[in-house]
XYZ file of C-alpha atoms in Angstrom:
342
model
C 90.384 67.672 82.379
C 93.774 67.315 83.374
C 96.895 69.454 82.389
C 100.106 68.648 83.325
C 102.681 67.602 80.565
C 104.521 70.444 78.768
C 103.914 72.643 81.824
C 106.288 74.298 84.246
C 106.899 72.753 87.681
C 106.722 74.561 90.830
C 104.720 77.422 89.518
C 102.221 79.625 91.279
C 99.027 79.952 89.354
C 96.966 82.956 89.629
C 93.277 83.338 88.653
C 91.337 85.968 86.941
C 87.368 86.443 86.680
C 86.408 87.435 83.467
C 82.790 88.487 82.295
C 81.485 86.580 85.281
C 82.090 83.375 83.833
C 85.294 82.951 82.347
C 88.530 82.164 84.614
C 91.834 82.553 83.460
C 94.742 81.186 84.809
C 98.342 82.583 84.693
C 102.032 81.515 86.149
C 104.525 83.811 84.559
C 105.833 81.032 82.334
C 103.346 78.923 80.155
C 100.478 80.096 77.798
C 97.635 81.321 79.957
C 94.725 78.896 80.533
C 90.905 79.904 80.115
C 88.423 77.590 81.953
C 84.758 78.036 80.717
C 81.276 76.269 81.134
C 79.078 74.816 78.970
C 76.267 72.774 80.170
C 77.460 72.905 83.450
C 80.840 70.783 82.114
C 84.174 72.811 82.547
C 86.418 73.178 79.469
C 90.189 73.957 79.665
C 91.843 75.501 76.933
C 94.863 77.729 76.224
C 94.342 81.435 75.189
C 94.327 81.611 71.430
C 96.218 84.248 69.667
C 99.560 85.856 71.359
C 98.543 87.029 74.806
C 101.329 87.765 77.315
C 102.761 84.866 79.587
C 101.900 87.097 82.620
C 102.140 85.885 86.062
C 98.953 87.765 87.356
C 96.170 89.703 85.782
C 93.080 91.468 86.772
C 89.773 92.243 84.922
C 88.758 96.188 84.302
C 84.972 96.456 85.219
C 84.664 99.768 83.235
C 86.814 98.740 80.047
C 85.790 95.360 80.150
C 89.521 93.986 79.282
C 92.036 92.106 81.053
C 94.902 93.649 82.288
C 98.183 91.442 82.790
C 101.468 91.852 84.027
C 104.947 89.838 85.237
C 106.508 87.082 83.854
C 107.341 86.849 79.744
C 106.363 88.636 76.942
C 103.647 87.264 73.980
C 105.112 83.997 72.790
C 107.406 83.632 75.833
C 110.593 84.993 73.918
C 111.712 87.485 77.017
C 111.147 88.306 80.302
C 108.604 91.244 81.007
C 108.981 92.674 84.456
C 107.762 96.071 84.012
C 104.965 95.914 81.509
C 101.489 96.084 81.789
C 99.251 94.638 79.117
C 95.675 94.959 78.209
C 93.515 92.936 75.873
C 90.496 93.688 73.349
C 87.486 94.915 75.273
C 85.209 91.731 76.394
C 87.995 89.477 74.482
C 90.778 87.694 76.391
C 91.967 86.096 73.390
C 92.958 89.159 71.490
C 95.726 91.466 72.356
C 96.890 93.150 69.240
C 97.274 96.818 68.927
C 94.481 96.648 65.757
C 91.902 95.460 68.436
C 92.611 98.458 70.954
C 94.978 96.263 72.887
C 97.878 97.620 73.992
C 100.719 97.997 76.364
C 102.809 100.362 78.524
C 106.321 100.237 80.118
C 106.852 101.576 83.414
C 110.076 103.789 83.286
C 113.097 102.050 84.320
C 113.701 105.051 86.855
C 110.792 104.024 88.979
C 110.441 101.340 92.038
C 111.612 98.126 90.692
C 109.495 95.774 88.908
C 105.891 94.996 88.966
C 104.433 92.946 91.871
C 101.008 93.244 91.715
C 97.692 94.460 89.626
C 94.514 95.216 91.580
C 91.200 96.563 90.496
C 89.607 99.363 92.684
C 86.595 101.879 92.025
C 86.840 100.994 88.278
C 90.604 101.828 88.126
C 93.759 99.413 88.017
C 96.219 100.039 90.348
C 99.747 98.678 89.515
C 102.363 98.106 92.356
C 105.877 97.980 92.057
C 108.516 96.807 94.627
C 109.078 100.270 95.864
C 106.316 102.459 94.533
C 102.194 102.486 93.312
C 100.271 103.875 90.916
C 97.745 103.505 88.711
C 96.518 103.388 85.000
C 95.049 106.462 83.508
C 92.942 106.948 80.415
C 89.950 105.502 79.214
C 91.043 104.045 75.962
C 93.261 101.249 74.579
C 93.205 102.990 71.271
C 96.818 104.085 70.782
C 95.650 107.035 68.708
C 93.606 108.258 71.235
C 93.892 111.190 73.369
C 92.830 109.074 76.282
C 95.219 106.077 75.443
C 96.003 104.144 78.759
C 99.171 105.096 80.245
C 100.729 104.985 84.321
C 100.928 107.741 86.593
C 102.744 107.350 90.146
C 100.875 107.690 93.081
C 103.478 106.977 95.879
C 106.945 106.123 95.706
C 107.256 105.675 99.588
C 106.035 101.809 99.660
C 104.921 99.105 97.064
C 103.977 95.455 97.344
C 106.034 92.223 97.891
C 103.532 90.007 96.014
C 100.587 90.312 94.098
C 98.678 87.725 96.355
C 98.865 90.040 99.239
C 96.833 92.568 97.422
C 93.204 91.968 98.863
C 90.234 94.279 98.710
C 88.613 94.697 102.066
C 85.414 96.201 101.924
C 86.425 99.253 99.850
C 89.934 99.558 101.337
C 92.464 97.318 99.657
C 95.185 95.812 102.052
C 98.818 94.627 101.308
C 102.131 93.848 102.524
C 105.177 95.781 101.596
C 108.856 95.408 102.546
C 108.154 97.819 105.322
C 104.838 96.236 106.926
C 101.182 96.222 106.049
C 99.309 98.998 104.713
C 95.904 100.102 103.967
C 94.692 102.470 100.913
C 91.559 104.592 101.857
C 89.461 107.281 99.062
C 90.040 107.078 95.490
C 86.309 107.998 94.852
C 87.374 111.292 93.286
C 90.511 110.393 91.668
C 93.908 109.043 92.352
C 94.983 112.188 94.236
C 92.959 111.482 96.891
C 94.481 108.085 97.789
C 95.386 107.875 101.750
C 97.619 105.283 102.852
C 97.650 103.837 106.187
C 100.461 101.835 107.862
C 98.778 99.136 109.970
C 101.418 97.270 111.425
C 103.032 99.568 113.690
C 101.841 97.529 116.732
C 103.321 94.249 115.377
C 106.859 95.698 114.190
C 108.896 93.156 115.966
C 107.104 90.302 114.260
C 107.310 92.177 110.783
C 111.222 92.625 111.213
C 111.458 88.842 112.259
C 110.043 87.785 108.799
C 112.582 86.105 106.161
C 112.804 89.450 104.007
C 114.356 87.206 100.822
C 111.103 85.153 101.088
C 108.540 87.694 101.472
C 107.423 87.510 97.829
C 105.745 84.239 98.882
C 103.378 85.911 100.923
C 99.648 85.504 100.310
C 96.413 86.880 101.737
C 92.817 86.450 101.962
C 89.675 88.625 103.475
C 87.930 86.188 105.763
C 84.835 88.168 106.078
C 83.114 85.640 108.384
C 85.501 86.811 111.158
C 86.627 90.305 109.783
C 89.965 89.225 109.212
C 92.860 89.940 106.590
C 94.880 86.637 106.992
C 98.324 87.097 105.442
C 100.389 84.038 105.310
C 104.232 84.935 105.870
C 107.590 83.193 105.828
C 108.446 83.061 109.492
C 112.434 84.121 109.851
C 114.785 81.534 108.241
C 112.065 80.087 106.212
C 111.586 80.060 102.413
C 107.612 80.091 102.131
C 104.693 80.926 104.604
C 104.567 78.982 107.743
C 102.524 81.335 109.983
C 99.839 84.121 109.626
C 99.520 87.519 110.631
C 96.099 88.149 111.351
C 94.622 91.520 111.054
C 90.979 92.005 112.507
C 89.923 95.234 110.547
C 86.730 95.621 112.761
C 88.687 95.430 116.026
C 92.002 97.035 114.604
C 93.926 94.068 116.495
C 96.534 91.800 115.352
C 96.985 87.897 116.534
C 99.875 85.627 115.372
C 98.668 82.353 113.738
C 100.683 79.454 113.606
C 100.667 75.497 113.430
C 101.700 72.237 115.268
C 103.439 70.963 111.878
C 106.605 73.074 112.423
C 108.700 75.166 109.880
C 109.157 72.231 107.528
C 105.553 72.322 106.393
C 104.979 75.451 104.201
C 101.506 76.581 103.096
C 101.613 77.842 99.322
C 98.302 78.716 98.816
C 94.796 79.665 100.317
C 91.471 80.538 99.522
C 87.917 81.416 100.550
C 85.026 79.272 99.832
C 81.451 80.427 100.442
C 78.937 77.535 101.038
C 75.412 77.789 102.464
C 75.848 81.370 103.584
C 78.931 80.837 105.437
C 82.762 80.849 104.494
C 85.169 78.149 104.947
C 89.058 79.012 104.842
C 91.165 76.327 103.111
C 94.899 76.218 102.999
C 97.226 74.141 100.845
C 100.566 72.688 102.114
C 103.670 71.288 100.669
C 102.881 68.169 102.690
C 100.491 67.069 99.982
C 97.159 68.075 102.394
C 94.609 70.643 102.232
C 93.675 72.266 105.738
C 90.304 73.709 106.973
C 91.383 76.918 109.196
C 89.524 78.032 111.956
C 87.484 74.560 112.327
C 87.896 71.834 114.549
C 90.443 71.603 117.742
C 92.665 73.785 116.079
C 95.539 76.122 117.654
C 93.671 79.543 117.357
C 96.591 81.216 117.632
C 98.883 83.678 119.886
C 97.567 87.023 120.910
C 100.207 89.650 120.023
C 100.356 92.087 122.965
C 99.793 95.574 122.160
C 102.686 97.912 123.160
C 103.179 101.586 124.209
C 105.823 103.329 122.770
C 107.208 105.857 125.390
C 108.826 109.240 124.518
C 112.393 108.866 124.191
C 114.034 108.918 127.697
C 111.275 107.404 129.515
C 112.591 103.802 128.915
C 116.072 104.885 129.434
C 117.398 102.871 132.463
C 120.011 105.298 133.407
C 117.107 107.778 133.957
C 115.170 107.953 137.209
C 111.513 108.216 136.586
C 108.442 108.677 138.959
C 105.046 107.702 137.546
C 102.421 108.963 139.984
C 99.267 107.945 137.969
C 98.661 105.728 134.696
C 95.348 105.823 133.340
C 94.193 103.200 130.618
C 90.733 103.643 128.906
C 88.918 101.867 126.523
C 86.014 99.836 125.738
C 85.374 96.623 127.586
C 85.889 93.449 126.016
C 85.676 90.339 128.232
C 88.246 88.579 125.825
C 91.152 91.108 126.618
C 93.236 90.881 129.692
C 95.402 93.606 130.791
C 98.075 93.456 133.062
C 101.314 95.267 134.001
C 104.947 94.644 135.380
C 107.198 96.597 137.615
C 111.278 96.140 137.305
């Protein structure tokens, strides 16, 4: 089934699996599209009723509702940058208060607009530009004492884009305007969340990214290689042209580039599992789809680890004597260690 006429051009579509068999697509402008399958034949249709024209959404496993944010209000009359909506239980076509659907508005004194949603341990995390929190409560009924509401977890960092939010095992990873982060904890409640900064070793690369275009970043969890693969816009570009690869088993970073140059950008990527193996595909603005990590491709340039000395040790005006310098670690034949003296 082809869907083209009447839809906004150059929009990023984000998908949400709901109840295991329904895929809902959102682009922040048009009515969301639902894809279902009957007898193996996929069917496309707009959600009925008045759903929000959200930019992204997630399925809540506990309440069995869809939570959506970003984009436009129901009916498309106005922008809705700080509102989180939820649907009726087990029904993505109903968004009215009478059916225990509803919404919560993030206060304007909080950290910017909503940039992403993530389901984690049965909770919905809400990411803004400069903070993140969670939807608390257990009921969509506005008369209930346990009505859904928003509670801030941290005002130290937020997320640059919904598509950088990836669940890696039980630890979400995401990109902020400061770098790349990881969340841990959460089993006992939102007060137990521990946020770790992962990109201290690659800060020179992070600072060189095109800050104004970070909202185009996107990531996947490439489990066959233990990689959080983050597509990012290089300095001076308006869309992703390279990848920062975090090996969450080795806690190591690698920079991936291509031989196509900065004129070819990569607005999307996905992981497809077939025959018990994963395939990593990326879409490019030149009309091609590339399979990554396959064939005679550029496997990237290693990012050297770096040591940050005490304040005056790297001062060239200070005379230093180091009689011994020891480096210890587990042996890995793929790692080369060297040094220079000047």
